[in-house]
Amino acid sequence: MDKIKEIPLFSNMSEDSIKALEKISYFKSYDADGIVFYEGDDPGTLYVLTEGVLRLYKTDPKGNELYIHQFVPTGLIGELACFENIKYPATARFITKGQVLKIDFQKLQEDFFKHPDISMEIIKSLTKKVKILSNVIHKEMILTSEAKVAKFIVENSELFETLKNTQIASILNITPETLSRILTKFKKAAIISIDKHHHVNILDDITLSSLFE
Amino acid sequence: MDKIKEIPLFSNMSEDSIKALEKISYFKSYDADGIVFYEGDDPGTLYVLTEGVLRLYKTDPKGNELYIHQFVPTGLIGELACFENIKYPATARFITKGQVLKIDFQKLQEDFFKHPDISMEIIKSLTKKVKILSNVIHKEMILTSEAKVAKFIVENSELFETLKNTQIASILNITPETLSRILTKFKKAAIISIDKHHHVNILDDITLSSLFE
DNA sequence: CGTGAAATTGACTAAGTTCAATGGCGGTGG
DNA sequence: CCACCGCCATTGAACTTAGTCAATTTCACG
């Protein structure tokens, strides 16, 4: 992607507005594992994710990554830090190769702040984030590891075919060992079965769902 | 408070808009411990906190309250559930007696949705919430209990004079026993001292700060 | 004083992580 | 064709953090 008007977020903006936006922004590409910003970096740039999968996570004092969310195009990233002028509260790293539009927030504020369409997009984006964070809190602080795994199986069982258990464990913020023990437990209890190709079959939906509701 | 125009959020709205808003909203008062809404309730009402201290918390399967935030006037409450049409993700309970303005969200959307001033207020409110939630995640998932207590002492030492340790423990989402043990540990290490009137003196700021940074 | 709430302390428990050892399986090169 | 290598999964045991439970002490305040 190399044109602002191709970004759904801005697709119904006027030509003039797009021109103005072009002057204060540019596209930047990243390889897999490329860091867009680190937790603690100073704000100032508003990002629009245009290509690739971008993981947001925090790092604890021991160096463990606390997974928060993976974003796919299109969406705003970093608007909290920009609006509140606080350091980015998490790190953003590409999982795949990808691309962002980097917008100078100071200049955006001067030019665009009252643009009603953008306001609406910002509201949508913030709402999405509140929901994501609310969900993180629910998952990480209310659910036990067993409940997290149960919920993940019900909601994302297909991902077991494409992801390794270590990757799933990292999304669930548990260790691979804990995931393995819980899966073994579920298999022994005949709640699930796993075939040779890592496909998870749910044998007892009711019991499984009862673990996290 | 009994007039919409006294609410700072709406104070610069036109007379007509205020009249329209009055038709779809009403004030409701609560005693201390009054519940505004429960986690899991269906959405539909947008609240404006006009008086009192309102605590937002989630409840885990064991019945423990997970403290998220205490709001003071004036602020929007419940906008996520309304915008996303999902059940309220947390319970809101008054700590003191208080009052809210209850607004019928369906009707608000029809009348007001594009009102630019309200858009801005909503953005501010959502930004505040993202910040709060981001903070909750940081405090609860990145910091240890010891780090939480250290941070609380540095940032809110004066609250030890007015709150009981049980209340502080509940704000920090730890048990009173854990708080007591940590304070004892800090006292023994000569990091803090506590005088007869529950006033906390920080003796070793550097060590204390190093525990959570 | 006396009484009831709050704080402290110790022993135990629960949940999950860490560390280490082992086992399995697929791809590669001879 | 098969032996080897490396990665991932599995399993057990010890450890860590904080919560739970119960007993005791302290304290504020009438």
Short mmCIF file of C-alpha atoms in Angstrom, two decimals, chain B residues 30-152:
data_model
loop_
_atom_site.label_atom_id
_atom_site.label_comp_id
_atom_site.label_asym_id
_atom_site.label_seq_id
_atom_site.Cartn_x
_atom_site.Cartn_y
_atom_site.Cartn_z
CA TYR B 30 -28.01 6.56 45.61
CA ASP B 31 -26.96 5.84 49.17
CA ALA B 32 -23.50 4.57 49.96
CA ASP B 33 -23.14 1.00 48.67
CA GLY B 34 -25.85 1.61 46.09
CA ILE B 35 -25.34 -0.36 42.89
CA VAL B 36 -25.66 1.60 39.65
CA PHE B 37 -25.23 -1.48 37.48
CA TYR B 38 -23.91 -4.99 37.81
CA GLU B 39 -21.30 -6.69 35.67
CA GLY B 40 -23.27 -8.60 33.05
CA ASP B 41 -26.29 -6.27 33.00
CA ASP B 42 -27.64 -5.40 29.59
CA PRO B 43 -26.56 -1.99 28.30
CA GLY B 44 -28.76 0.84 27.17
CA THR B 45 -28.14 3.51 29.75
CA LEU B 46 -25.28 5.96 29.61
CA TYR B 47 -24.47 7.42 33.02
CA VAL B 48 -22.97 10.73 33.97
CA LEU B 49 -21.55 10.73 37.47
CA THR B 50 -22.66 13.99 39.06
CA GLU B 51 -22.10 13.45 42.79
CA GLY B 52 -20.25 11.02 45.02
CA VAL B 53 -17.49 8.46 44.64
CA LEU B 54 -18.28 5.56 42.35
CA ARG B 55 -16.21 2.40 42.43
CA LEU B 56 -15.88 0.18 39.37
CA TYR B 57 -14.85 -3.41 39.96
CA LYS B 58 -15.09 -6.89 38.53
CA THR B 59 -15.93 -10.00 40.50
CA ASP B 60 -14.02 -13.24 40.15
CA PRO B 61 -15.60 -16.69 40.46
CA LYS B 62 -14.69 -16.86 44.15
CA GLY B 63 -16.55 -13.64 44.80
CA ASN B 64 -13.50 -11.44 45.27
CA GLU B 65 -13.77 -7.90 44.03
CA LEU B 66 -11.14 -6.78 41.58
CA TYR B 67 -10.81 -3.05 42.03
CA ILE B 68 -10.49 -1.16 38.75
CA HIS B 69 -11.08 2.50 39.52
CA GLN B 70 -12.96 4.99 41.62
CA PHE B 71 -14.53 7.81 39.69
CA VAL B 72 -15.33 11.27 40.98
CA PRO B 73 -17.57 13.81 39.23
CA THR B 74 -17.84 14.54 36.44
CA GLY B 75 -17.45 11.71 34.00
CA LEU B 76 -19.21 9.36 31.64
CA ILE B 77 -19.74 5.82 32.84
CA GLY B 78 -20.86 2.90 30.76
CA GLU B 79 -20.09 4.28 27.33
CA LEU B 80 -18.23 1.18 26.19
CA ALA B 81 -21.17 -1.11 26.84
CA CYS B 82 -23.48 1.35 25.07
CA PHE B 83 -21.33 1.91 22.01
CA GLU B 84 -20.48 -1.73 21.55
CA ASN B 85 -23.83 -2.97 22.74
CA ILE B 86 -22.21 -5.48 25.08
CA LYS B 87 -23.07 -6.23 28.67
CA TYR B 88 -21.45 -3.97 31.26
CA PRO B 89 -18.05 -5.49 31.86
CA ALA B 90 -17.85 -4.40 35.50
CA THR B 91 -20.03 -3.46 38.47
CA ALA B 92 -20.45 0.16 39.57
CA ARG B 93 -21.12 0.78 43.25
CA PHE B 94 -21.22 4.03 45.17
CA ILE B 95 -18.72 4.32 48.01
CA THR B 96 -20.38 7.47 49.32
CA LYS B 97 -23.90 8.63 48.67
CA GLY B 98 -24.14 10.07 45.21
CA GLN B 99 -26.08 10.79 42.10
CA VAL B 100 -25.99 10.02 38.41
CA LEU B 101 -27.75 11.31 35.33
CA LYS B 102 -29.22 8.35 33.47
CA ILE B 103 -29.43 8.87 29.72
CA ASP B 104 -31.33 6.65 27.32
CA PHE B 105 -28.58 5.76 24.90
CA GLN B 106 -30.77 4.72 21.99
CA LYS B 107 -32.43 8.07 21.95
CA LEU B 108 -29.17 9.88 22.52
CA GLN B 109 -27.74 8.25 19.45
CA GLU B 110 -30.64 9.35 17.31
CA ASP B 111 -30.57 12.95 18.48
CA PHE B 112 -27.06 13.78 19.38
CA PHE B 113 -24.69 11.45 17.79
CA LYS B 114 -23.09 13.96 15.53
CA HIS B 115 -22.98 16.76 18.04
CA PRO B 116 -19.33 17.76 17.83
CA ASP B 117 -18.97 18.89 21.44
CA ILE B 118 -20.26 15.59 22.68
CA SER B 119 -17.88 13.78 20.35
CA MET B 120 -15.00 15.55 21.98
CA GLU B 121 -16.26 14.69 25.45
CA ILE B 122 -16.63 11.09 24.44
CA ILE B 123 -13.09 11.02 23.09
CA LYS B 124 -11.79 12.49 26.33
CA SER B 125 -13.75 10.02 28.37
CA LEU B 126 -12.62 7.05 26.30
CA THR B 127 -9.02 8.21 26.41
CA LYS B 128 -9.26 8.43 30.18
CA LYS B 129 -10.59 4.90 30.31
CA VAL B 130 -7.91 3.47 28.05
CA LYS B 131 -5.42 5.07 30.38
CA ILE B 132 -7.10 3.69 33.47
CA LEU B 133 -7.29 0.20 32.04
CA SER B 134 -3.76 0.35 30.78
CA ASN B 135 -2.75 1.28 34.28
CA VAL B 136 -4.76 -1.52 35.83
CA ILE B 137 -2.99 -3.97 33.57
CA HIS B 138 0.35 -2.53 34.48
CA LYS B 139 -0.32 -2.58 38.21
CA GLU B 140 -1.99 -5.93 38.42
CA MET B 141 0.01 -7.94 35.95
CA ILE B 142 3.45 -6.41 35.82
CA LEU B 143 3.99 -5.37 39.42
CA THR B 144 4.38 -7.76 42.35
CA SER B 145 2.49 -7.04 45.56
CA GLU B 146 5.64 -5.56 47.02
CA ALA B 147 6.03 -3.26 44.01
CA LYS B 148 2.38 -2.25 44.22
CA VAL B 149 2.73 -1.27 47.86
CA ALA B 150 5.99 0.60 47.18
CA LYS B 151 4.38 2.53 44.33
CA PHE B 152 1.34 3.33 46.42
#
